Amino acid sequence: MTAPIILAIDTSCDETAVAVTRGQTILSNIIASQAQLHQHYGGVFPTVAKQAHKENIEPTIKAALTRASKDWSDINAIAVTQGPGLAPALEVGLNHAAQLAKKYSKIAIPINHLEGHVLSVLAQPRLKTKLNTKTNQVISPSLPALSVIVSGGHTEFVLVKQIGRYQRLGATVDDAAGECLDKVGRLLNLGYPAGPVVEQLAKKGDTTRFKFPLPMTEIKTFNMSFSGLKTHSRRLINELETKNQLDRQTIADFCASLQEGVFNHITYKLAKLLNQVSVKELWLGGGVAANMTLRRKLRQVAKEHQLPLRVPYTKKLCGDNAAMIGVVSSFKSLKPSANLDRKPGWRIDD
Ligand code: KG4
Ligand code: ZN
């Protein structure tokens, strides 16, 4: 029996994302990014995001169906992100999903965006061979696993006891890691989002030129904090500007050192956590998971704890996308949900 075909929608932040999935297999994964619109503000501006989602959602749905070579008669259910995220942005996806569900008599399944990032490591590409166009090998992970989510809105350690049963073991108490990279990148005029630019510039930089303090080492919990790194960066950048020393090489060195500070904080807390919990796999997800330096550092920690590290098979699954939402829905029962109200602060273990 083949798995149901899902049309998945995510409008939690600044990407209007629609995908068609079958089980863990991605048939299409379309992302209409609003990054250009938000450049001007150096971050996501909620009312601008809402308007852009409204304009983009129908064309993005059409593109996802076309790319998957499906039409509405092939779709068994609609999965939609209910939270966490920006309330006005979530509302567009949820309202649209509710309307489509009514129009085409489909079930709408509300999904947690963070569960999407966690399970993004289980997504599979569509097989292109003639013999095997329908089914794909299902990934059966060894559980429990520890998932590290590093994005622009979240930085947290999630224990995956079973698929659908999670416990948050630690999280940032202030800014997310991606947010820290974006905010410091803004001070360096690197555009928005700055994370990928920081990664590119860091390749030519010296990681040891600027020293960043390791935060929260005195605190026994596995929580993290990135706002101190941001404040420290601001002070250093102001000093460099005053002395007229912010040249290209200095910016590259700054990016390399900043990455070191942000990622060492995550891996320090992660290593401590892995000494306390017994897991069989380490997973990585979220926008910053696309960063090769972060992956290398996590691979090192995984190796020290004799754990396999799973990352999404393509970088497109790290940042916000709807394919991950479709994958989560493949583990849910297809029953009508009475509640499609937005949940901006929805925790993964609520
Ligand atoms: O998962 P995501 O698309 O959105 C949220 O759910 O927040 O993550 C976006 C974040 C942004 O902060 C962006 O700068 C960061 O991911 N990011 C990166 C890279 N690609 C995206 N940070 C560092 N290196 C990258 N290659
Ligand atoms: Zn996200």
Short mmCIF file of N, CA, C and O in Angstrom, two decimals, residues 64-183:
data_model
loop_
_atom_site.label_atom_id
_atom_site.label_comp_id
_atom_site.label_asym_id
_atom_site.label_seq_id
_atom_site.Cartn_x
_atom_site.Cartn_y
_atom_site.Cartn_z
N ALA A 64 3.70 23.82 -6.79
CA ALA A 64 4.03 22.57 -6.10
C ALA A 64 3.28 21.39 -6.73
O ALA A 64 3.85 20.30 -6.91
N LEU A 65 2.01 21.61 -7.08
CA LEU A 65 1.22 20.54 -7.71
C LEU A 65 1.80 20.20 -9.09
O LEU A 65 1.97 19.03 -9.44
N THR A 66 2.12 21.24 -9.87
CA THR A 66 2.66 21.02 -11.20
C THR A 66 3.99 20.28 -11.14
O THR A 66 4.19 19.29 -11.86
N ARG A 67 4.87 20.74 -10.26
CA ARG A 67 6.19 20.09 -10.16
C ARG A 67 6.06 18.62 -9.76
O ARG A 67 6.82 17.76 -10.19
N ALA A 68 5.03 18.32 -8.94
CA ALA A 68 4.83 16.93 -8.49
C ALA A 68 4.03 16.12 -9.51
O ALA A 68 3.83 14.91 -9.33
N SER A 69 3.56 16.78 -10.57
CA SER A 69 2.67 16.15 -11.57
C SER A 69 1.41 15.58 -10.90
O SER A 69 1.01 14.44 -11.16
N LYS A 70 0.82 16.37 -10.02
CA LYS A 70 -0.41 15.95 -9.32
C LYS A 70 -1.47 17.03 -9.47
O LYS A 70 -1.16 18.20 -9.71
N ASP A 71 -2.75 16.61 -9.32
CA ASP A 71 -3.80 17.62 -9.18
C ASP A 71 -4.60 17.32 -7.92
O ASP A 71 -4.30 16.35 -7.22
N TRP A 72 -5.61 18.14 -7.64
CA TRP A 72 -6.30 18.01 -6.36
C TRP A 72 -6.92 16.64 -6.15
O TRP A 72 -7.06 16.18 -5.01
N SER A 73 -7.27 15.95 -7.24
CA SER A 73 -7.89 14.62 -7.07
C SER A 73 -6.88 13.60 -6.51
O SER A 73 -7.26 12.57 -5.96
N ASP A 74 -5.58 13.89 -6.67
CA ASP A 74 -4.55 12.97 -6.15
C ASP A 74 -4.24 13.22 -4.67
O ASP A 74 -3.63 12.38 -4.01
N ILE A 75 -4.62 14.38 -4.18
CA ILE A 75 -4.22 14.77 -2.81
C ILE A 75 -5.17 14.16 -1.78
O ILE A 75 -6.39 14.28 -1.89
N ASN A 76 -4.59 13.49 -0.77
CA ASN A 76 -5.41 12.86 0.27
C ASN A 76 -5.67 13.77 1.46
O ASN A 76 -6.69 13.62 2.14
N ALA A 77 -4.75 14.68 1.75
CA ALA A 77 -4.95 15.58 2.91
C ALA A 77 -4.04 16.79 2.77
O ALA A 77 -3.10 16.79 1.97
N ILE A 78 -4.34 17.82 3.58
CA ILE A 78 -3.54 19.05 3.59
C ILE A 78 -2.90 19.17 4.97
O ILE A 78 -3.59 19.13 5.98
N ALA A 79 -1.56 19.28 4.98
CA ALA A 79 -0.86 19.50 6.26
C ALA A 79 -0.48 20.97 6.30
O ALA A 79 -0.07 21.54 5.29
N VAL A 80 -0.62 21.59 7.47
CA VAL A 80 -0.34 23.02 7.55
C VAL A 80 0.31 23.37 8.89
O VAL A 80 -0.09 22.84 9.93
N THR A 81 1.30 24.24 8.85
CA THR A 81 1.97 24.66 10.08
C THR A 81 1.05 25.52 10.93
O THR A 81 0.53 26.53 10.46
N GLN A 82 0.88 25.09 12.20
CA GLN A 82 0.00 25.82 13.13
C GLN A 82 0.82 26.71 14.08
O GLN A 82 0.31 27.63 14.67
N GLY A 83 2.12 26.41 14.22
CA GLY A 83 3.00 27.18 15.09
C GLY A 83 4.24 26.35 15.36
O GLY A 83 4.30 25.21 14.89
N PRO A 84 5.25 26.87 16.02
CA PRO A 84 5.39 28.27 16.39
C PRO A 84 5.76 29.12 15.18
O PRO A 84 6.17 28.58 14.15
N GLY A 85 5.61 30.44 15.33
CA GLY A 85 5.95 31.35 14.23
C GLY A 85 5.31 32.70 14.44
O GLY A 85 4.75 32.98 15.51
N LEU A 86 5.37 33.51 13.42
CA LEU A 86 4.77 34.85 13.48
C LEU A 86 3.27 34.71 13.32
O LEU A 86 2.81 34.18 12.29
N ALA A 87 2.51 35.21 14.28
CA ALA A 87 1.05 35.03 14.25
C ALA A 87 0.41 35.47 12.93
O ALA A 87 -0.35 34.69 12.33
N PRO A 88 0.67 36.68 12.43
CA PRO A 88 -0.01 37.10 11.19
C PRO A 88 0.37 36.23 9.99
O PRO A 88 -0.44 36.04 9.08
N ALA A 89 1.59 35.71 10.01
CA ALA A 89 2.06 34.87 8.90
C ALA A 89 1.41 33.48 8.96
O ALA A 89 0.91 32.96 7.96
N LEU A 90 1.38 32.91 10.17
CA LEU A 90 0.75 31.59 10.37
C LEU A 90 -0.70 31.62 9.91
O LEU A 90 -1.20 30.67 9.28
N GLU A 91 -1.36 32.73 10.25
CA GLU A 91 -2.79 32.88 9.97
C GLU A 91 -3.10 32.70 8.47
O GLU A 91 -4.10 32.07 8.12
N VAL A 92 -2.21 33.20 7.61
CA VAL A 92 -2.46 33.11 6.16
C VAL A 92 -2.50 31.64 5.72
O VAL A 92 -3.42 31.20 5.03
N GLY A 93 -1.50 30.87 6.15
CA GLY A 93 -1.44 29.46 5.76
C GLY A 93 -2.61 28.67 6.32
O GLY A 93 -3.23 27.85 5.62
N LEU A 94 -2.94 28.93 7.60
CA LEU A 94 -4.02 28.19 8.26
C LEU A 94 -5.37 28.50 7.61
O LEU A 94 -6.16 27.58 7.34
N ASN A 95 -5.63 29.79 7.36
CA ASN A 95 -6.90 30.16 6.73
C ASN A 95 -7.02 29.55 5.33
O ASN A 95 -8.06 29.04 4.94
N HIS A 96 -5.92 29.61 4.60
CA HIS A 96 -5.94 29.10 3.24
C HIS A 96 -6.14 27.58 3.25
O HIS A 96 -6.92 27.04 2.44
N ALA A 97 -5.48 26.90 4.18
CA ALA A 97 -5.63 25.43 4.27
C ALA A 97 -7.08 25.08 4.61
O ALA A 97 -7.66 24.13 4.03
N ALA A 98 -7.68 25.85 5.51
CA ALA A 98 -9.07 25.58 5.91
C ALA A 98 -10.01 25.76 4.70
O ALA A 98 -10.90 24.94 4.46
N GLN A 99 -9.77 26.83 3.93
CA GLN A 99 -10.61 27.07 2.74
C GLN A 99 -10.47 25.95 1.71
O GLN A 99 -11.45 25.47 1.15
N LEU A 100 -9.21 25.54 1.47
CA LEU A 100 -8.97 24.49 0.48
C LEU A 100 -9.56 23.16 0.93
O LEU A 100 -10.11 22.39 0.13
N ALA A 101 -9.45 22.90 2.24
CA ALA A 101 -9.98 21.65 2.78
C ALA A 101 -11.49 21.59 2.53
O ALA A 101 -12.03 20.55 2.16
N LYS A 102 -12.15 22.73 2.72
CA LYS A 102 -13.59 22.79 2.52
C LYS A 102 -13.92 22.64 1.03
O LYS A 102 -14.76 21.81 0.64
N LYS A 103 -13.22 23.40 0.22
CA LYS A 103 -13.49 23.40 -1.22
C LYS A 103 -13.30 22.02 -1.85
O LYS A 103 -14.10 21.60 -2.68
N TYR A 104 -12.23 21.33 -1.46
CA TYR A 104 -11.92 20.04 -2.11
C TYR A 104 -12.27 18.83 -1.23
O TYR A 104 -11.89 17.71 -1.54
N SER A 105 -12.96 19.07 -0.12
CA SER A 105 -13.34 18.00 0.83
C SER A 105 -12.14 17.16 1.26
O SER A 105 -12.11 15.93 1.10
N LYS A 106 -11.13 17.84 1.79
CA LYS A 106 -9.93 17.16 2.30
C LYS A 106 -9.82 17.40 3.80
O LYS A 106 -10.38 18.37 4.32
N ILE A 107 -9.05 16.53 4.44
CA ILE A 107 -8.78 16.71 5.87
C ILE A 107 -7.59 17.65 6.01
O ILE A 107 -6.62 17.55 5.24
N ALA A 108 -7.65 18.59 6.97
CA ALA A 108 -6.50 19.46 7.23
C ALA A 108 -5.82 19.01 8.53
O ALA A 108 -6.49 18.78 9.54
N ILE A 109 -4.51 18.83 8.46
CA ILE A 109 -3.76 18.34 9.63
C ILE A 109 -2.82 19.44 10.12
O ILE A 109 -1.89 19.82 9.42
N PRO A 110 -3.05 19.97 11.36
CA PRO A 110 -2.16 21.00 11.89
C PRO A 110 -0.84 20.39 12.37
O PRO A 110 -0.84 19.35 13.04
N ILE A 111 0.27 21.05 12.03
CA ILE A 111 1.60 20.49 12.33
C ILE A 111 2.46 21.53 13.05
O ILE A 111 2.37 22.72 12.79
N ASN A 112 3.31 21.03 13.96
CA ASN A 112 4.26 21.88 14.67
C ASN A 112 5.51 22.07 13.80
O ASN A 112 6.13 21.10 13.36
N HIS A 113 5.85 23.34 13.55
CA HIS A 113 6.99 23.69 12.69
C HIS A 113 8.31 23.08 13.20
O HIS A 113 9.14 22.62 12.41
N LEU A 114 8.48 23.06 14.53
CA LEU A 114 9.72 22.51 15.09
C LEU A 114 9.80 21.01 14.89
O LEU A 114 10.88 20.46 14.66
N GLU A 115 8.66 20.34 14.95
CA GLU A 115 8.66 18.90 14.67
C GLU A 115 9.09 18.69 13.22
O GLU A 115 9.77 17.72 12.88
N GLY A 116 8.71 19.65 12.36
CA GLY A 116 9.16 19.61 10.96
C GLY A 116 10.68 19.66 10.87
O GLY A 116 11.31 18.83 10.21
N HIS A 117 11.30 20.62 11.57
CA HIS A 117 12.77 20.71 11.54
C HIS A 117 13.39 19.42 12.10
O HIS A 117 14.38 18.93 11.57
N VAL A 118 12.80 18.89 13.18
CA VAL A 118 13.36 17.67 13.79
C VAL A 118 13.31 16.51 12.78
O VAL A 118 14.30 15.82 12.56
N LEU A 119 12.16 16.31 12.15
CA LEU A 119 11.99 15.14 11.27
C LEU A 119 12.49 15.39 9.84
O LEU A 119 12.38 14.50 8.99
N SER A 120 13.04 16.58 9.59
CA SER A 120 13.56 16.87 8.23
C SER A 120 14.67 15.88 7.85
O SER A 120 14.91 15.64 6.67
N VAL A 121 15.31 15.28 8.84
CA VAL A 121 16.38 14.31 8.54
C VAL A 121 15.82 13.01 7.96
O VAL A 121 16.57 12.19 7.44
N LEU A 122 14.51 12.81 8.07
CA LEU A 122 13.91 11.57 7.57
C LEU A 122 13.37 11.72 6.14
O LEU A 122 12.93 10.74 5.53
N ALA A 123 13.39 12.95 5.62
CA ALA A 123 12.86 13.19 4.26
C ALA A 123 13.75 12.50 3.23
O ALA A 123 14.97 12.40 3.41
N GLN A 124 13.13 12.04 2.16
CA GLN A 124 13.83 11.30 1.12
C GLN A 124 13.55 11.91 -0.24
O GLN A 124 12.43 12.36 -0.49
N PRO A 125 14.52 11.86 -1.15
CA PRO A 125 14.24 12.36 -2.50
C PRO A 125 13.38 11.36 -3.27
O PRO A 125 13.36 10.17 -2.94
N ARG A 126 12.70 11.85 -4.28
CA ARG A 126 11.92 10.96 -5.15
C ARG A 126 12.90 10.19 -6.02
O ARG A 126 13.83 10.77 -6.58
N LEU A 127 12.68 8.89 -6.11
CA LEU A 127 13.59 8.09 -6.93
C LEU A 127 13.25 8.30 -8.40
O LEU A 127 12.08 8.29 -8.78
N LYS A 128 14.28 8.46 -9.21
CA LYS A 128 14.04 8.79 -10.61
C LYS A 128 14.10 7.57 -11.53
O LYS A 128 13.78 7.66 -12.70
N THR A 129 14.52 6.40 -11.02
CA THR A 129 14.69 5.25 -11.91
C THR A 129 13.34 4.76 -12.41
O THR A 129 12.33 4.87 -11.71
N LYS A 130 13.34 4.16 -13.59
CA LYS A 130 12.09 3.70 -14.19
C LYS A 130 11.45 2.59 -13.37
O LYS A 130 10.24 2.51 -13.22
N LEU A 131 12.30 1.73 -12.84
CA LEU A 131 11.79 0.57 -12.10
C LEU A 131 11.14 0.98 -10.78
O LEU A 131 10.27 0.30 -10.27
N ASN A 132 11.59 2.06 -10.23
CA ASN A 132 11.17 2.39 -8.88
C ASN A 132 10.75 3.85 -8.75
O ASN A 132 11.42 4.65 -8.14
N THR A 133 9.64 4.17 -9.36
CA THR A 133 9.21 5.57 -9.31
C THR A 133 8.25 5.79 -8.15
O THR A 133 7.98 6.92 -7.78
N LYS A 134 7.71 4.72 -7.59
CA LYS A 134 6.64 4.89 -6.60
C LYS A 134 7.13 4.82 -5.16
O LYS A 134 6.81 5.65 -4.34
N THR A 135 7.92 3.80 -4.86
CA THR A 135 8.27 3.61 -3.45
C THR A 135 9.73 3.95 -3.20
O THR A 135 10.55 3.92 -4.09
N ASN A 136 10.00 4.24 -1.98
CA ASN A 136 11.33 4.62 -1.57
C ASN A 136 11.60 3.85 -0.29
O ASN A 136 10.68 3.53 0.43
N GLN A 137 12.86 3.59 -0.03
CA GLN A 137 13.22 2.94 1.22
C GLN A 137 12.87 3.91 2.36
O GLN A 137 13.24 5.07 2.31
N VAL A 138 12.11 3.43 3.35
CA VAL A 138 11.77 4.31 4.47
C VAL A 138 12.94 4.33 5.45
O VAL A 138 13.53 3.29 5.73
N ILE A 139 13.30 5.52 5.93
CA ILE A 139 14.38 5.60 6.92
C ILE A 139 13.79 5.21 8.28
O ILE A 139 12.81 5.79 8.72
N SER A 140 14.38 4.17 8.90
CA SER A 140 13.93 3.80 10.25
C SER A 140 15.04 4.12 11.22
O SER A 140 15.98 3.35 11.37
N PRO A 141 14.95 5.25 11.89
CA PRO A 141 16.05 5.65 12.78
C PRO A 141 16.06 4.81 14.06
O PRO A 141 15.04 4.25 14.44
N SER A 142 17.23 4.74 14.70
CA SER A 142 17.32 4.10 16.01
C SER A 142 17.00 5.16 17.05
O SER A 142 17.64 6.22 17.07
N LEU A 143 16.04 4.89 17.89
CA LEU A 143 15.61 5.86 18.90
C LEU A 143 15.89 5.32 20.30
O LEU A 143 15.98 4.10 20.48
N PRO A 144 16.05 6.21 21.29
CA PRO A 144 15.92 7.66 21.23
C PRO A 144 17.06 8.33 20.47
O PRO A 144 18.16 7.79 20.39
N ALA A 145 16.73 9.50 19.93
CA ALA A 145 17.74 10.32 19.26
C ALA A 145 17.74 11.70 19.91
O ALA A 145 16.76 12.08 20.55
N LEU A 146 18.85 12.41 19.74
CA LEU A 146 18.87 13.80 20.22
C LEU A 146 18.93 14.69 18.99
O LEU A 146 19.83 14.56 18.16
N SER A 147 17.94 15.58 18.87
CA SER A 147 17.89 16.49 17.74
C SER A 147 18.35 17.87 18.16
O SER A 147 17.91 18.40 19.18
N VAL A 148 19.26 18.43 17.38
CA VAL A 148 19.75 19.78 17.64
C VAL A 148 19.14 20.68 16.57
O VAL A 148 19.41 20.51 15.39
N ILE A 149 18.28 21.61 17.01
CA ILE A 149 17.63 22.52 16.07
C ILE A 149 18.30 23.89 16.19
O ILE A 149 18.32 24.48 17.26
N VAL A 150 18.84 24.35 15.07
CA VAL A 150 19.53 25.65 15.06
C VAL A 150 18.98 26.47 13.91
O VAL A 150 19.28 26.21 12.74
N SER A 151 18.15 27.47 14.25
CA SER A 151 17.55 28.26 13.17
C SER A 151 17.56 29.74 13.54
O SER A 151 18.22 30.15 14.48
N GLY A 152 16.79 30.52 12.78
CA GLY A 152 16.73 31.95 13.03
C GLY A 152 15.79 32.27 14.19
O GLY A 152 15.87 33.35 14.79
N GLY A 153 14.90 31.34 14.50
CA GLY A 153 13.93 31.58 15.57
C GLY A 153 14.13 30.68 16.78
O GLY A 153 13.60 30.96 17.86
N HIS A 154 14.88 29.60 16.60
CA HIS A 154 15.00 28.59 17.66
C HIS A 154 16.40 28.00 17.72
O HIS A 154 17.04 27.82 16.69
N THR A 155 16.80 27.69 18.94
CA THR A 155 18.04 26.91 19.12
C THR A 155 17.74 26.00 20.30
O THR A 155 17.57 26.48 21.42
N GLU A 156 17.58 24.72 20.04
CA GLU A 156 17.21 23.84 21.14
C GLU A 156 17.65 22.40 20.95
O GLU A 156 17.92 21.96 19.84
N PHE A 157 17.75 21.71 22.09
CA PHE A 157 18.07 20.28 22.11
C PHE A 157 16.77 19.53 22.40
O PHE A 157 16.14 19.76 23.44
N VAL A 158 16.39 18.65 21.49
CA VAL A 158 15.11 17.94 21.64
C VAL A 158 15.37 16.44 21.70
O VAL A 158 15.98 15.86 20.78
N LEU A 159 14.92 15.82 22.78
CA LEU A 159 15.03 14.36 22.88
C LEU A 159 13.86 13.75 22.12
O LEU A 159 12.70 14.05 22.41
N VAL A 160 14.18 12.91 21.14
CA VAL A 160 13.14 12.22 20.36
C VAL A 160 13.00 10.83 20.97
O VAL A 160 13.78 9.93 20.68
N LYS A 161 12.01 10.70 21.86
CA LYS A 161 11.83 9.40 22.52
C LYS A 161 11.24 8.42 21.52
O LYS A 161 11.67 7.27 21.39
N GLN A 162 10.21 8.91 20.86
CA GLN A 162 9.58 8.21 19.73
C GLN A 162 9.17 9.30 18.77
O GLN A 162 9.10 10.46 19.17
N ILE A 163 8.81 8.91 17.54
CA ILE A 163 8.31 9.96 16.65
C ILE A 163 6.95 10.41 17.19
O ILE A 163 6.08 9.57 17.43
N GLY A 164 6.84 11.70 17.50
CA GLY A 164 5.62 12.22 18.11
C GLY A 164 5.73 12.40 19.61
O GLY A 164 4.88 13.03 20.23
N ARG A 165 6.81 11.87 20.22
CA ARG A 165 7.00 12.06 21.68
C ARG A 165 8.35 12.72 21.92
O ARG A 165 9.40 12.11 21.68
N TYR A 166 8.29 13.98 22.34
CA TYR A 166 9.51 14.78 22.45
C TYR A 166 9.66 15.38 23.83
O TYR A 166 8.68 15.60 24.52
N GLN A 167 10.91 15.69 24.17
CA GLN A 167 11.17 16.43 25.41
C GLN A 167 12.26 17.45 25.11
O GLN A 167 13.32 17.09 24.58
N ARG A 168 11.98 18.70 25.43
CA ARG A 168 12.99 19.74 25.22
C ARG A 168 13.96 19.71 26.40
O ARG A 168 13.54 19.90 27.53
N LEU A 169 15.23 19.47 26.11
CA LEU A 169 16.21 19.33 27.20
C LEU A 169 17.01 20.60 27.44
O LEU A 169 17.68 20.73 28.45
N GLY A 170 16.95 21.50 26.50
CA GLY A 170 17.66 22.77 26.65
C GLY A 170 17.31 23.66 25.48
O GLY A 170 16.96 23.16 24.41
N ALA A 171 17.40 24.98 25.70
CA ALA A 171 17.06 25.91 24.62
C ALA A 171 17.69 27.25 24.92
O ALA A 171 18.08 27.52 26.07
N THR A 172 17.77 28.10 23.93
CA THR A 172 18.29 29.44 24.18
C THR A 172 17.32 30.20 25.08
O THR A 172 16.10 30.04 24.97
N VAL A 173 17.89 30.99 25.96
CA VAL A 173 17.03 31.78 26.86
C VAL A 173 16.78 33.17 26.27
O VAL A 173 16.02 33.96 26.82
N ASP A 174 17.46 33.50 25.17
CA ASP A 174 17.23 34.82 24.53
C ASP A 174 17.22 34.66 23.01
O ASP A 174 16.31 34.06 22.47
N ASP A 175 18.23 35.19 22.32
CA ASP A 175 18.24 35.11 20.85
C ASP A 175 18.53 33.69 20.38
O ASP A 175 19.17 32.91 21.08
N ALA A 176 18.08 33.38 19.17
CA ALA A 176 18.48 32.11 18.54
C ALA A 176 19.84 32.31 17.88
O ALA A 176 20.27 33.45 17.63
N ALA A 177 20.54 31.20 17.60
CA ALA A 177 21.89 31.29 17.02
C ALA A 177 21.87 32.00 15.67
O ALA A 177 22.70 32.87 15.40
N GLY A 178 20.88 31.65 14.83
CA GLY A 178 20.78 32.28 13.50
C GLY A 178 20.48 33.77 13.62
O GLY A 178 21.00 34.59 12.86
N GLU A 179 19.66 34.09 14.61
CA GLU A 179 19.30 35.49 14.86
C GLU A 179 20.56 36.28 15.25
O GLU A 179 20.75 37.43 14.81
N CYS A 180 21.41 35.66 16.05
CA CYS A 180 22.66 36.30 16.48
C CYS A 180 23.54 36.56 15.25
O CYS A 180 24.06 37.67 15.07
N LEU A 181 23.68 35.54 14.37
CA LEU A 181 24.49 35.73 13.15
C LEU A 181 23.88 36.84 12.29
O LEU A 181 24.61 37.68 11.75
N ASP A 182 22.55 36.85 12.18
CA ASP A 182 21.88 37.87 11.35
C ASP A 182 22.08 39.27 11.92
O ASP A 182 22.32 40.22 11.18
N LYS A 183 21.95 39.39 13.25
CA LYS A 183 22.05 40.72 13.87
C LYS A 183 23.48 41.26 13.81
O LYS A 183 23.69 42.45 13.52
#
